Amino acid sequence: MSIFVPMRIEIINIGDELLIGQVVNTNAAWMAEQLNLAGFMVDRYTVIGDNRLEILESLKDAHVHSDLILMTGGLGPTKDDITKDVLCRFFQTRLLFNQQAYENLEKFFTLRGIPVTNLYRKQAELPETCTPIPNSNGTACGMWFESKVKERDNKVICISMPGVPFEMKAMLMESVIPLLKKYFPSQTIVHKTIMTQGIGESFLSDILENWEKQLPANISLAYLPQPGIVRLRLTGKGSAAEPVDRQITEEIVKLKQIIPEYIYGSDNETLEEIVGGLLSAQGFTLATAESCTGGYIAHLITRIPGSSGYFKGSVVAYSNEVKESQLDVHSEDLKKFGAVSEIVVREMAANIRRKFGVDFALATSGIAGPDGGTAGKPVGTTWIAIATPTKILSEKYLFGEDRERNIRRTALQALNMLRKEIIHGDKKIRSAF
Amino acid sequence: MSIFVPMRIEIINIGDELLIGQVVNTNAAWMAEQLNLAGFMVDRYTVIGDNRLEILESLKDAHVHSDLILMTGGLGPTKDDITKDVLCRFFQTRLLFNQQAYENLEKFFTLRGIPVTNLYRKQAELPETCTPIPNSNGTACGMWFESKVKERDNKVICISMPGVPFEMKAMLMESVIPLLKKYFPSQTIVHKTIMTQGIGESFLSDILENWEKQLPANISLAYLPQPGIVRLRLTGKGSAAEPVDRQITEEIVKLKQIIPEYIYGSDNETLEEIVGGLLSAQGFTLATAESCTGGYIAHLITRIPGSSGYFKGSVVAYSNEVKESQLDVHSEDLKKFGAVSEIVVREMAANIRRKFGVDFALATSGIAGPDGGTAGKPVGTTWIAIATPTKILSEKYLFGEDRERNIRRTALQALNMLRKEIIHGDKKIRSAF
């Protein structure tokens, strides 16, 4: 059982690009969230440029106030990357060639079939007093420093990581958080996130008001909206995991009774993962015929490793000619009802299913905007159809005016329709389960 | 003409929600950008929770180091909004009812047809020593403090603004920046960003070393890498815009002579925008046949408004059957050479071009990973082909091990190949320009 020790944690993000508004600092929010999930509360973060004096001053301030300092940025091989030099000066040490770091570097380059350049050789030089942290996605090692500050009783831990999100994220999850959990005792925090699709945050909070009020005092709820999705995060605190886990599980059972139709998964699962899992468990196959989503559904599905096991492919029919020639949509229907119509989207779904020889097919046709809307069919009008082994389903939606959001919402809505159909579809399909 | 005075500027954003990763701090990036465009460089920003000690400590630190401090957050009427109290304590003053602020408050509520509630009456109480700044979109006044710090010669300006982006943005643009321009003389800062694709940061910096060395002292260069793309940002400083603009333009002319093949655009343009612009200017049409990219290229292209004018569609052929039945790839070639081979990707490009009746076609086939690699064709092996009115081009790449990055890099590489081919392709195509 772990004991709670109050601790002050600070993040320092280094990078000129963060100070002129060209790049939004998403690293800090992501780090804060992951640390939080692991039981560590961040108290402050500071963003500064690639500037020796600023870095030095921030390091000094942080070492006076904080127990744990997490830095990102300035570890690249170019001359504006100065963090390692400043760390040497601050910790009164020097750069030394590190054989282990060099071997990692060599491995990284060899895998890519290129030799280590002179510029990159410097990446294997590390401050003598640090413990290196491996980087599985790049050339810059992370660094762990422990030091004694005269104003403080405890040692201060300072960790320097790369600023490239892809490298930092892997390093934080694979190495830094496990090391921190060993080093610092923390109280038990249990999180569980429920994923919902198809309902907005304010409607959801109206429906859930009474349930939220009766939550135990040690359990809190957060609404985390994203375009087309609202995540509901339950956070429970206690001295041990098991009873908190049990409390949260009980609350989720209640929640599922209140909004069964909107819950599709948990803990940041995506709809494309859930749908992929359902298809692959039953040996079903899928294809898509996409107009307004323009390949986005196919892209979501094929982002998932192993999707080639159930996804056969897609026809993106962005013109009426292609709808006719590749999807056998009737020319008269296109003329009479238009491409954004129930009859056309049903033909698209039925025909792609037949042509690609799959069990399930999805089709979309809508007006993503900003142009193309009319009084009868404003921007946001969208038809979605699903063809199954036994029937064709179609639904109409009116989304908003923003093109990217319309594409995303259509794709999520289509995937959720498919998910429900695979699970709750008619008996003939269910018998295959 | 303005005179350069070195000045240190700091932003302090207050809000618990910013520290648990629930909300990304977009205020700081937006403020930094607007200040920057007005000639003020932000040196640091700090994010802290709604916590008295943290706010007080940050105010103290900032008054020692900075000439101008811009704070946001904690000005609401509820009990977790404590910024005004802390400001009173820091500036050793007290809250006083402010008639002007109350009248603004009344006007705000009257416009919305609701009476001023008791909770909101407190919003008219302001620290006695501050100058109020009007809020055209909300109930909380901004506050301007001037104070003398013993370590410093000049006065320090501290401005407190609401944290709600909609209120803060209006206040910054309408009042704060105009006031700052009067109070502080500012220099002119000009930025220009050049977009490159197809070369990593380190290789680029090797090639550009000599050019970088000869840059005028008032012009600086930053490398801003993203997956598959490196942005080169030139920042120039001076007393007026025109000569700095001219200097930067001259340097970009030189840059284009050194790396013409990698530069595809400027100032955050995307490859899909550039390619779309080129196609649509010439009346050319495009289709894609995608295996490893799984619809991602079609998605990037169709994200752009108006893309239906030049993009006819795509066949995502995620299985060999679909490659044969929809793209007429020869079954013997698939058997003999495999789907990830030059001959297959060329057939895909040529056949989608013919079937969709387009001028240009892109095709991709690769092993995105994590599975499917072999000794001869490791994960990351990728073939890209382009079919034009006169020829078929194909290129092989060896990307890395990460599935999402492989998909992205393949798509960007394919779009850049297409861009070059449209611009520099053989005479027969060029004659159409």
mmCIF file with all atom_site columns, N, CA, C and O in Angstrom, chain A residues 8 19-20 22 44-45 47 54 58 79 120 166 222 224 294 302-303 312-314 316 318 321 403, chain B residues 8 22 32 44-45 47 54 58 193 202 212 224 233 298 302 312-314 316 318 321 403 405:
data_model
loop_
_atom_site.group_PDB
_atom_site.id
_atom_site.type_symbol
_atom_site.label_atom_id
_atom_site.label_alt_id
_atom_site.label_comp_id
_atom_site.label_asym_id
_atom_site.label_entity_id
_atom_site.label_seq_id
_atom_site.pdbx_PDB_ins_code
_atom_site.Cartn_x
_atom_site.Cartn_y
_atom_site.Cartn_z
_atom_site.occupancy
_atom_site.B_iso_or_equiv
_atom_site.pdbx_formal_charge
_atom_site.auth_seq_id
_atom_site.auth_comp_id
_atom_site.auth_asym_id
_atom_site.auth_atom_id
_atom_site.pdbx_PDB_model_num
ATOM 1   N N  . ARG A 1 8   ? 5.858   18.816 -4.991  1.00 0.00 ? 8   ARG A N  1
ATOM 2   C CA . ARG A 1 8   ? 5.612   19.856 -5.968  1.00 0.00 ? 8   ARG A CA 1
ATOM 3   C C  . ARG A 1 8   ? 6.277   19.453 -7.279  1.00 0.00 ? 8   ARG A C  1
ATOM 4   O O  . ARG A 1 8   ? 7.450   19.089 -7.305  1.00 0.00 ? 8   ARG A O  1
ATOM 5   N N  . LEU A 1 19  ? 6.789   30.209 -28.230 1.00 0.00 ? 19  LEU A N  1
ATOM 6   C CA . LEU A 1 19  ? 6.633   31.582 -27.716 1.00 0.00 ? 19  LEU A CA 1
ATOM 7   C C  . LEU A 1 19  ? 6.150   32.565 -28.760 1.00 0.00 ? 19  LEU A C  1
ATOM 8   O O  . LEU A 1 19  ? 5.893   33.719 -28.449 1.00 0.00 ? 19  LEU A O  1
ATOM 9   N N  . ILE A 1 20  ? 6.062   32.134 -30.009 1.00 0.00 ? 20  ILE A N  1
ATOM 10  C CA . ILE A 1 20  ? 5.573   33.089 -30.996 1.00 0.00 ? 20  ILE A CA 1
ATOM 11  C C  . ILE A 1 20  ? 4.234   32.645 -31.550 1.00 0.00 ? 20  ILE A C  1
ATOM 12  O O  . ILE A 1 20  ? 3.722   33.211 -32.493 1.00 0.00 ? 20  ILE A O  1
ATOM 13  N N  . GLN A 1 22  ? 3.411   29.913 -33.014 1.00 0.00 ? 22  GLN A N  1
ATOM 14  C CA . GLN A 1 22  ? 3.357   29.103 -34.224 1.00 0.00 ? 22  GLN A CA 1
ATOM 15  C C  . GLN A 1 22  ? 2.931   27.676 -33.876 1.00 0.00 ? 22  GLN A C  1
ATOM 16  O O  . GLN A 1 22  ? 2.283   26.998 -34.658 1.00 0.00 ? 22  GLN A O  1
ATOM 17  N N  . ARG A 1 44  ? 2.819   23.407 -11.841 1.00 0.00 ? 44  ARG A N  1
ATOM 18  C CA . ARG A 1 44  ? 3.157   24.562 -12.638 1.00 0.00 ? 44  ARG A CA 1
ATOM 19  C C  . ARG A 1 44  ? 3.840   24.097 -13.905 1.00 0.00 ? 44  ARG A C  1
ATOM 20  O O  . ARG A 1 44  ? 4.540   23.096 -13.894 1.00 0.00 ? 44  ARG A O  1
ATOM 21  N N  . TYR A 1 45  ? 3.584   24.800 -14.990 1.00 0.00 ? 45  TYR A N  1
ATOM 22  C CA . TYR A 1 45  ? 4.515   24.612 -16.086 1.00 0.00 ? 45  TYR A CA 1
ATOM 23  C C  . TYR A 1 45  ? 4.927   25.936 -16.675 1.00 0.00 ? 45  TYR A C  1
ATOM 24  O O  . TYR A 1 45  ? 4.187   26.913 -16.618 1.00 0.00 ? 45  TYR A O  1
ATOM 25  N N  . VAL A 1 47  ? 7.020   27.873 -19.946 1.00 0.00 ? 47  VAL A N  1
ATOM 26  C CA . VAL A 1 47  ? 7.484   27.753 -21.322 1.00 0.00 ? 47  VAL A CA 1
ATOM 27  C C  . VAL A 1 47  ? 8.478   28.867 -21.593 1.00 0.00 ? 47  VAL A C  1
ATOM 28  O O  . VAL A 1 47  ? 8.189   30.039 -21.302 1.00 0.00 ? 47  VAL A O  1
ATOM 29  N N  . GLU A 1 54  ? 17.494  32.154 -19.908 1.00 0.00 ? 54  GLU A N  1
ATOM 30  C CA . GLU A 1 54  ? 16.138  31.771 -19.511 1.00 0.00 ? 54  GLU A CA 1
ATOM 31  C C  . GLU A 1 54  ? 16.111  30.344 -18.958 1.00 0.00 ? 54  GLU A C  1
ATOM 32  O O  . GLU A 1 54  ? 15.451  30.064 -17.967 1.00 0.00 ? 54  GLU A O  1
ATOM 33  N N  . SER A 1 58  ? 15.201  29.411 -15.115 1.00 0.00 ? 58  SER A N  1
ATOM 34  C CA . SER A 1 58  ? 14.069  28.526 -14.828 1.00 0.00 ? 58  SER A CA 1
ATOM 35  C C  . SER A 1 58  ? 14.520  27.317 -14.024 1.00 0.00 ? 58  SER A C  1
ATOM 36  O O  . SER A 1 58  ? 13.818  26.858 -13.122 1.00 0.00 ? 58  SER A O  1
ATOM 37  N N  . LYS A 1 79  ? 22.558  23.725 -33.804 1.00 0.00 ? 79  LYS A N  1
ATOM 38  C CA . LYS A 1 79  ? 23.186  24.638 -32.855 1.00 0.00 ? 79  LYS A CA 1
ATOM 39  C C  . LYS A 1 79  ? 22.198  25.460 -32.030 1.00 0.00 ? 79  LYS A C  1
ATOM 40  O O  . LYS A 1 79  ? 22.586  26.053 -31.023 1.00 0.00 ? 79  LYS A O  1
ATOM 41  N N  . TYR A 1 120 ? 25.257  13.974 -35.857 1.00 0.00 ? 120 TYR A N  1
ATOM 42  C CA . TYR A 1 120 ? 24.526  13.138 -34.903 1.00 0.00 ? 120 TYR A CA 1
ATOM 43  C C  . TYR A 1 120 ? 25.432  12.474 -33.877 1.00 0.00 ? 120 TYR A C  1
ATOM 44  O O  . TYR A 1 120 ? 24.971  12.035 -32.833 1.00 0.00 ? 120 TYR A O  1
ATOM 45  N N  . PHE A 1 166 ? 6.339   12.772 -30.385 1.00 0.00 ? 166 PHE A N  1
ATOM 46  C CA . PHE A 1 166 ? 6.429   11.346 -30.644 1.00 0.00 ? 166 PHE A CA 1
ATOM 47  C C  . PHE A 1 166 ? 7.545   10.688 -29.809 1.00 0.00 ? 166 PHE A C  1
ATOM 48  O O  . PHE A 1 166 ? 7.389   9.588  -29.274 1.00 0.00 ? 166 PHE A O  1
ATOM 49  N N  . ALA A 1 222 ? -15.418 13.995 -14.793 1.00 0.00 ? 222 ALA A N  1
ATOM 50  C CA . ALA A 1 222 ? -15.041 15.070 -15.714 1.00 0.00 ? 222 ALA A CA 1
ATOM 51  C C  . ALA A 1 222 ? -15.585 14.774 -17.105 1.00 0.00 ? 222 ALA A C  1
ATOM 52  O O  . ALA A 1 222 ? -15.540 13.632 -17.557 1.00 0.00 ? 222 ALA A O  1
ATOM 53  N N  . LEU A 1 224 ? -14.986 15.298 -20.939 1.00 0.00 ? 224 LEU A N  1
ATOM 54  C CA . LEU A 1 224 ? -13.872 15.651 -21.812 1.00 0.00 ? 224 LEU A CA 1
ATOM 55  C C  . LEU A 1 224 ? -14.335 15.576 -23.263 1.00 0.00 ? 224 LEU A C  1
ATOM 56  O O  . LEU A 1 224 ? -14.258 14.520 -23.891 1.00 0.00 ? 224 LEU A O  1
ATOM 57  N N  . GLY A 1 294 ? -14.698 11.138 -48.023 1.00 0.00 ? 294 GLY A N  1
ATOM 58  C CA . GLY A 1 294 ? -13.489 11.208 -48.859 1.00 0.00 ? 294 GLY A CA 1
ATOM 59  C C  . GLY A 1 294 ? -12.346 10.271 -48.501 1.00 0.00 ? 294 GLY A C  1
ATOM 60  O O  . GLY A 1 294 ? -11.184 10.621 -48.714 1.00 0.00 ? 294 GLY A O  1
ATOM 61  N N  . THR A 1 302 ? -7.904  1.709  -41.315 1.00 0.00 ? 302 THR A N  1
ATOM 62  C CA . THR A 1 302 ? -6.589  1.144  -41.653 1.00 0.00 ? 302 THR A CA 1
ATOM 63  C C  . THR A 1 302 ? -5.464  1.689  -40.784 1.00 0.00 ? 302 THR A C  1
ATOM 64  O O  . THR A 1 302 ? -4.329  1.241  -40.907 1.00 0.00 ? 302 THR A O  1
ATOM 65  N N  . ARG A 1 303 ? -5.767  2.648  -39.933 1.00 0.00 ? 303 ARG A N  1
ATOM 66  C CA . ARG A 1 303 ? -4.769  3.068  -38.932 1.00 0.00 ? 303 ARG A CA 1
ATOM 67  C C  . ARG A 1 303 ? -4.515  1.950  -37.922 1.00 0.00 ? 303 ARG A C  1
ATOM 68  O O  . ARG A 1 303 ? -3.484  1.913  -37.265 1.00 0.00 ? 303 ARG A O  1
ATOM 69  N N  . LYS A 1 312 ? -11.429 -4.913 -46.602 1.00 0.00 ? 312 LYS A N  1
ATOM 70  C CA . LYS A 1 312 ? -10.997 -5.239 -47.966 1.00 0.00 ? 312 LYS A CA 1
ATOM 71  C C  . LYS A 1 312 ? -10.662 -3.994 -48.782 1.00 0.00 ? 312 LYS A C  1
ATOM 72  O O  . LYS A 1 312 ? -9.891  -4.058 -49.727 1.00 0.00 ? 312 LYS A O  1
ATOM 73  N N  . GLY A 1 313 ? -11.309 -2.875 -48.451 1.00 0.00 ? 313 GLY A N  1
ATOM 74  C CA . GLY A 1 313 ? -10.995 -1.670 -49.193 1.00 0.00 ? 313 GLY A CA 1
ATOM 75  C C  . GLY A 1 313 ? -12.187 -0.747 -49.336 1.00 0.00 ? 313 GLY A C  1
ATOM 76  O O  . GLY A 1 313 ? -13.216 -0.927 -48.670 1.00 0.00 ? 313 GLY A O  1
ATOM 77  N N  . SER A 1 314 ? -12.007 0.252  -50.194 1.00 0.00 ? 314 SER A N  1
ATOM 78  C CA . SER A 1 314 ? -13.002 1.307  -50.313 1.00 0.00 ? 314 SER A CA 1
ATOM 79  C C  . SER A 1 314 ? -13.020 1.863  -51.721 1.00 0.00 ? 314 SER A C  1
ATOM 80  O O  . SER A 1 314 ? -12.016 1.818  -52.425 1.00 0.00 ? 314 SER A O  1
ATOM 81  N N  . VAL A 1 316 ? -13.660 5.578  -52.976 1.00 0.00 ? 316 VAL A N  1
ATOM 82  C CA . VAL A 1 316 ? -13.976 6.971  -52.680 1.00 0.00 ? 316 VAL A CA 1
ATOM 83  C C  . VAL A 1 316 ? -14.548 7.546  -53.968 1.00 0.00 ? 316 VAL A C  1
ATOM 84  O O  . VAL A 1 316 ? -13.839 7.694  -54.958 1.00 0.00 ? 316 VAL A O  1
ATOM 85  N N  . TYR A 1 318 ? -15.849 10.583 -55.420 1.00 0.00 ? 318 TYR A N  1
ATOM 86  C CA . TYR A 1 318 ? -15.986 12.017 -55.169 1.00 0.00 ? 318 TYR A CA 1
ATOM 87  C C  . TYR A 1 318 ? -16.647 12.737 -56.339 1.00 0.00 ? 318 TYR A C  1
ATOM 88  O O  . TYR A 1 318 ? -16.812 13.947 -56.300 1.00 0.00 ? 318 TYR A O  1
ATOM 89  N N  . GLU A 1 321 ? -19.633 10.629 -61.839 1.00 0.00 ? 321 GLU A N  1
ATOM 90  C CA . GLU A 1 321 ? -19.143 9.634  -62.813 1.00 0.00 ? 321 GLU A CA 1
ATOM 91  C C  . GLU A 1 321 ? -18.631 8.392  -62.094 1.00 0.00 ? 321 GLU A C  1
ATOM 92  O O  . GLU A 1 321 ? -18.900 7.261  -62.516 1.00 0.00 ? 321 GLU A O  1
ATOM 93  N N  . ARG A 1 403 ? -16.387 22.105 -42.230 1.00 0.00 ? 403 ARG A N  1
ATOM 94  C CA . ARG A 1 403 ? -16.062 20.973 -43.101 1.00 0.00 ? 403 ARG A CA 1
ATOM 95  C C  . ARG A 1 403 ? -15.362 19.829 -42.352 1.00 0.00 ? 403 ARG A C  1
ATOM 96  O O  . ARG A 1 403 ? -15.797 18.686 -42.420 1.00 0.00 ? 403 ARG A O  1
ATOM 97  N N  . ARG B 1 8   ? 11.615  42.501 -21.158 1.00 0.00 ? 8   ARG B N  1
ATOM 98  C CA . ARG B 1 8   ? 11.291  41.099 -20.902 1.00 0.00 ? 8   ARG B CA 1
ATOM 99  C C  . ARG B 1 8   ? 9.798   40.991 -20.632 1.00 0.00 ? 8   ARG B C  1
ATOM 100 O O  . ARG B 1 8   ? 9.239   41.736 -19.825 1.00 0.00 ? 8   ARG B O  1
ATOM 101 N N  . GLN B 1 22  ? -6.893  18.615 -19.063 1.00 0.00 ? 22  GLN B N  1
ATOM 102 C CA . GLN B 1 22  ? -8.267  18.613 -19.550 1.00 0.00 ? 22  GLN B CA 1
ATOM 103 C C  . GLN B 1 22  ? -8.427  19.614 -20.685 1.00 0.00 ? 22  GLN B C  1
ATOM 104 O O  . GLN B 1 22  ? -9.189  19.415 -21.605 1.00 0.00 ? 22  GLN B O  1
ATOM 105 N N  . ALA B 1 32  ? 0.791   35.156 -27.466 1.00 0.00 ? 32  ALA B N  1
ATOM 106 C CA . ALA B 1 32  ? 2.175   35.326 -27.924 1.00 0.00 ? 32  ALA B CA 1
ATOM 107 C C  . ALA B 1 32  ? 2.184   35.743 -29.388 1.00 0.00 ? 32  ALA B C  1
ATOM 108 O O  . ALA B 1 32  ? 2.930   36.635 -29.786 1.00 0.00 ? 32  ALA B O  1
ATOM 109 N N  . ARG B 1 44  ? 8.597   34.229 -21.755 1.00 0.00 ? 44  ARG B N  1
ATOM 110 C CA . ARG B 1 44  ? 8.287   33.096 -20.908 1.00 0.00 ? 44  ARG B CA 1
ATOM 111 C C  . ARG B 1 44  ? 6.794   33.082 -20.642 1.00 0.00 ? 44  ARG B C  1
ATOM 112 O O  . ARG B 1 44  ? 6.172   34.137 -20.571 1.00 0.00 ? 44  ARG B O  1
ATOM 113 N N  . TYR B 1 45  ? 6.208   31.911 -20.556 1.00 0.00 ? 45  TYR B N  1
ATOM 114 C CA . TYR B 1 45  ? 4.904   31.867 -19.929 1.00 0.00 ? 45  TYR B CA 1
ATOM 115 C C  . TYR B 1 45  ? 4.824   30.743 -18.931 1.00 0.00 ? 45  TYR B C  1
ATOM 116 O O  . TYR B 1 45  ? 5.517   29.743 -19.040 1.00 0.00 ? 45  TYR B O  1
ATOM 117 N N  . VAL B 1 47  ? 2.172   28.480 -16.336 1.00 0.00 ? 47  VAL B N  1
ATOM 118 C CA . VAL B 1 47  ? 0.808   28.047 -16.075 1.00 0.00 ? 47  VAL B CA 1
ATOM 119 C C  . VAL B 1 47  ? 0.735   27.503 -14.662 1.00 0.00 ? 47  VAL B C  1
ATOM 120 O O  . VAL B 1 47  ? 1.558   26.668 -14.274 1.00 0.00 ? 47  VAL B O  1
ATOM 121 N N  . GLU B 1 54  ? 0.787   29.808 -5.181  1.00 0.00 ? 54  GLU B N  1
ATOM 122 C CA . GLU B 1 54  ? 1.392   29.712 -6.511  1.00 0.00 ? 54  GLU B CA 1
ATOM 123 C C  . GLU B 1 54  ? 1.285   31.043 -7.254  1.00 0.00 ? 54  GLU B C  1
ATOM 124 O O  . GLU B 1 54  ? 2.227   31.478 -7.911  1.00 0.00 ? 54  GLU B O  1
ATOM 125 N N  . SER B 1 58  ? 4.472   33.353 -8.294  1.00 0.00 ? 58  SER B N  1
ATOM 126 C CA . SER B 1 58  ? 4.697   33.672 -9.707  1.00 0.00 ? 58  SER B CA 1
ATOM 127 C C  . SER B 1 58  ? 4.748   35.179 -9.920  1.00 0.00 ? 58  SER B C  1
ATOM 128 O O  . SER B 1 58  ? 5.551   35.676 -10.706 1.00 0.00 ? 58  SER B O  1
ATOM 129 N N  . THR B 1 193 ? 8.000   31.627 -42.971 1.00 0.00 ? 193 THR B N  1
ATOM 130 C CA . THR B 1 193 ? 8.276   30.202 -42.797 1.00 0.00 ? 193 THR B CA 1
ATOM 131 C C  . THR B 1 193 ? 8.285   29.507 -44.149 1.00 0.00 ? 193 THR B C  1
ATOM 132 O O  . THR B 1 193 ? 7.387   29.720 -44.968 1.00 0.00 ? 193 THR B O  1
ATOM 133 N N  . SER B 1 202 ? 18.452  17.025 -39.735 1.00 0.00 ? 202 SER B N  1
ATOM 134 C CA . SER B 1 202 ? 19.910  17.053 -39.631 1.00 0.00 ? 202 SER B CA 1
ATOM 135 C C  . SER B 1 202 ? 20.564  17.141 -41.006 1.00 0.00 ? 202 SER B C  1
ATOM 136 O O  . SER B 1 202 ? 21.556  17.845 -41.187 1.00 0.00 ? 202 SER B O  1
ATOM 137 N N  . GLU B 1 212 ? 23.383  29.455 -43.595 1.00 0.00 ? 212 GLU B N  1
ATOM 138 C CA . GLU B 1 212 ? 22.990  29.916 -42.268 1.00 0.00 ? 212 GLU B CA 1
ATOM 139 C C  . GLU B 1 212 ? 24.046  30.852 -41.683 1.00 0.00 ? 212 GLU B C  1
ATOM 140 O O  . GLU B 1 212 ? 23.718  31.860 -41.062 1.00 0.00 ? 212 GLU B O  1
ATOM 141 N N  . LEU B 1 224 ? 11.822  23.696 -37.544 1.00 0.00 ? 224 LEU B N  1
ATOM 142 C CA . LEU B 1 224 ? 10.637  23.236 -36.829 1.00 0.00 ? 224 LEU B CA 1
ATOM 143 C C  . LEU B 1 224 ? 10.135  21.945 -37.477 1.00 0.00 ? 224 LEU B C  1
ATOM 144 O O  . LEU B 1 224 ? 9.348   21.980 -38.425 1.00 0.00 ? 224 LEU B O  1
ATOM 145 N N  . ARG B 1 233 ? 11.964  28.572 -40.264 1.00 0.00 ? 233 ARG B N  1
ATOM 146 C CA . ARG B 1 233 ? 11.420  29.891 -39.962 1.00 0.00 ? 233 ARG B CA 1
ATOM 147 C C  . ARG B 1 233 ? 12.516  30.938 -39.882 1.00 0.00 ? 233 ARG B C  1
ATOM 148 O O  . ARG B 1 233 ? 13.439  30.818 -39.088 1.00 0.00 ? 233 ARG B O  1
ATOM 149 N N  . ALA B 1 298 ? -6.450  10.287 -50.042 1.00 0.00 ? 298 ALA B N  1
ATOM 150 C CA . ALA B 1 298 ? -7.774  10.803 -50.443 1.00 0.00 ? 298 ALA B CA 1
ATOM 151 C C  . ALA B 1 298 ? -8.336  11.707 -49.348 1.00 0.00 ? 298 ALA B C  1
ATOM 152 O O  . ALA B 1 298 ? -8.903  12.767 -49.630 1.00 0.00 ? 298 ALA B O  1
ATOM 153 N N  . THR B 1 302 ? -9.308  15.605 -49.793 1.00 0.00 ? 302 THR B N  1
ATOM 154 C CA . THR B 1 302 ? -10.716 16.017 -49.675 1.00 0.00 ? 302 THR B CA 1
ATOM 155 C C  . THR B 1 302 ? -10.992 16.855 -48.424 1.00 0.00 ? 302 THR B C  1
ATOM 156 O O  . THR B 1 302 ? -12.103 17.333 -48.249 1.00 0.00 ? 302 THR B O  1
ATOM 157 N N  . LYS B 1 312 ? -11.393 13.101 -58.376 1.00 0.00 ? 312 LYS B N  1
ATOM 158 C CA . LYS B 1 312 ? -12.535 12.273 -58.774 1.00 0.00 ? 312 LYS B CA 1
ATOM 159 C C  . LYS B 1 312 ? -12.788 11.135 -57.790 1.00 0.00 ? 312 LYS B C  1
ATOM 160 O O  . LYS B 1 312 ? -13.907 10.657 -57.684 1.00 0.00 ? 312 LYS B O  1
ATOM 161 N N  . GLY B 1 313 ? -11.734 10.681 -57.113 1.00 0.00 ? 313 GLY B N  1
ATOM 162 C CA . GLY B 1 313 ? -11.951 9.623  -56.143 1.00 0.00 ? 313 GLY B CA 1
ATOM 163 C C  . GLY B 1 313 ? -10.779 8.686  -56.025 1.00 0.00 ? 313 GLY B C  1
ATOM 164 O O  . GLY B 1 313 ? -9.685  8.967  -56.533 1.00 0.00 ? 313 GLY B O  1
ATOM 165 N N  . SER B 1 314 ? -11.019 7.574  -55.361 1.00 0.00 ? 314 SER B N  1
ATOM 166 C CA . SER B 1 314 ? -9.937  6.654  -55.030 1.00 0.00 ? 314 SER B CA 1
ATOM 167 C C  . SER B 1 314 ? -10.455 5.233  -54.954 1.00 0.00 ? 314 SER B C  1
ATOM 168 O O  . SER B 1 314 ? -11.621 5.011  -54.651 1.00 0.00 ? 314 SER B O  1
ATOM 169 N N  . VAL B 1 316 ? -9.352  2.257  -52.544 1.00 0.00 ? 316 VAL B N  1
ATOM 170 C CA . VAL B 1 316 ? -8.487  1.755  -51.485 1.00 0.00 ? 316 VAL B CA 1
ATOM 171 C C  . VAL B 1 316 ? -8.490  0.236  -51.631 1.00 0.00 ? 316 VAL B C  1
ATOM 172 O O  . VAL B 1 316 ? -9.522  -0.402 -51.406 1.00 0.00 ? 316 VAL B O  1
ATOM 173 N N  . TYR B 1 318 ? -7.185  -2.792 -50.178 1.00 0.00 ? 318 TYR B N  1
ATOM 174 C CA . TYR B 1 318 ? -6.493  -3.300 -49.000 1.00 0.00 ? 318 TYR B CA 1
ATOM 175 C C  . TYR B 1 318 ? -6.309  -4.810 -49.043 1.00 0.00 ? 318 TYR B C  1
ATOM 176 O O  . TYR B 1 318 ? -5.779  -5.394 -48.113 1.00 0.00 ? 318 TYR B O  1
ATOM 177 N N  . GLU B 1 321 ? -7.414  -9.357 -53.674 1.00 0.00 ? 321 GLU B N  1
ATOM 178 C CA . GLU B 1 321 ? -8.617  -9.527 -54.501 1.00 0.00 ? 321 GLU B CA 1
ATOM 179 C C  . GLU B 1 321 ? -9.083  -8.198 -55.091 1.00 0.00 ? 321 GLU B C  1
ATOM 180 O O  . GLU B 1 321 ? -9.451  -8.107 -56.263 1.00 0.00 ? 321 GLU B O  1
ATOM 181 N N  . ARG B 1 403 ? 3.662   2.625  -37.575 1.00 0.00 ? 403 ARG B N  1
ATOM 182 C CA . ARG B 1 403 ? 2.606   2.526  -38.576 1.00 0.00 ? 403 ARG B CA 1
ATOM 183 C C  . ARG B 1 403 ? 2.046   3.898  -38.984 1.00 0.00 ? 403 ARG B C  1
ATOM 184 O O  . ARG B 1 403 ? 1.986   4.228  -40.166 1.00 0.00 ? 403 ARG B O  1
ATOM 185 N N  . ARG B 1 405 ? 3.239   6.917  -38.632 1.00 0.00 ? 405 ARG B N  1
ATOM 186 C CA . ARG B 1 405 ? 4.222   7.768  -39.310 1.00 0.00 ? 405 ARG B CA 1
ATOM 187 C C  . ARG B 1 405 ? 4.508   7.276  -40.719 1.00 0.00 ? 405 ARG B C  1
ATOM 188 O O  . ARG B 1 405 ? 4.693   8.073  -41.635 1.00 0.00 ? 405 ARG B O  1
#
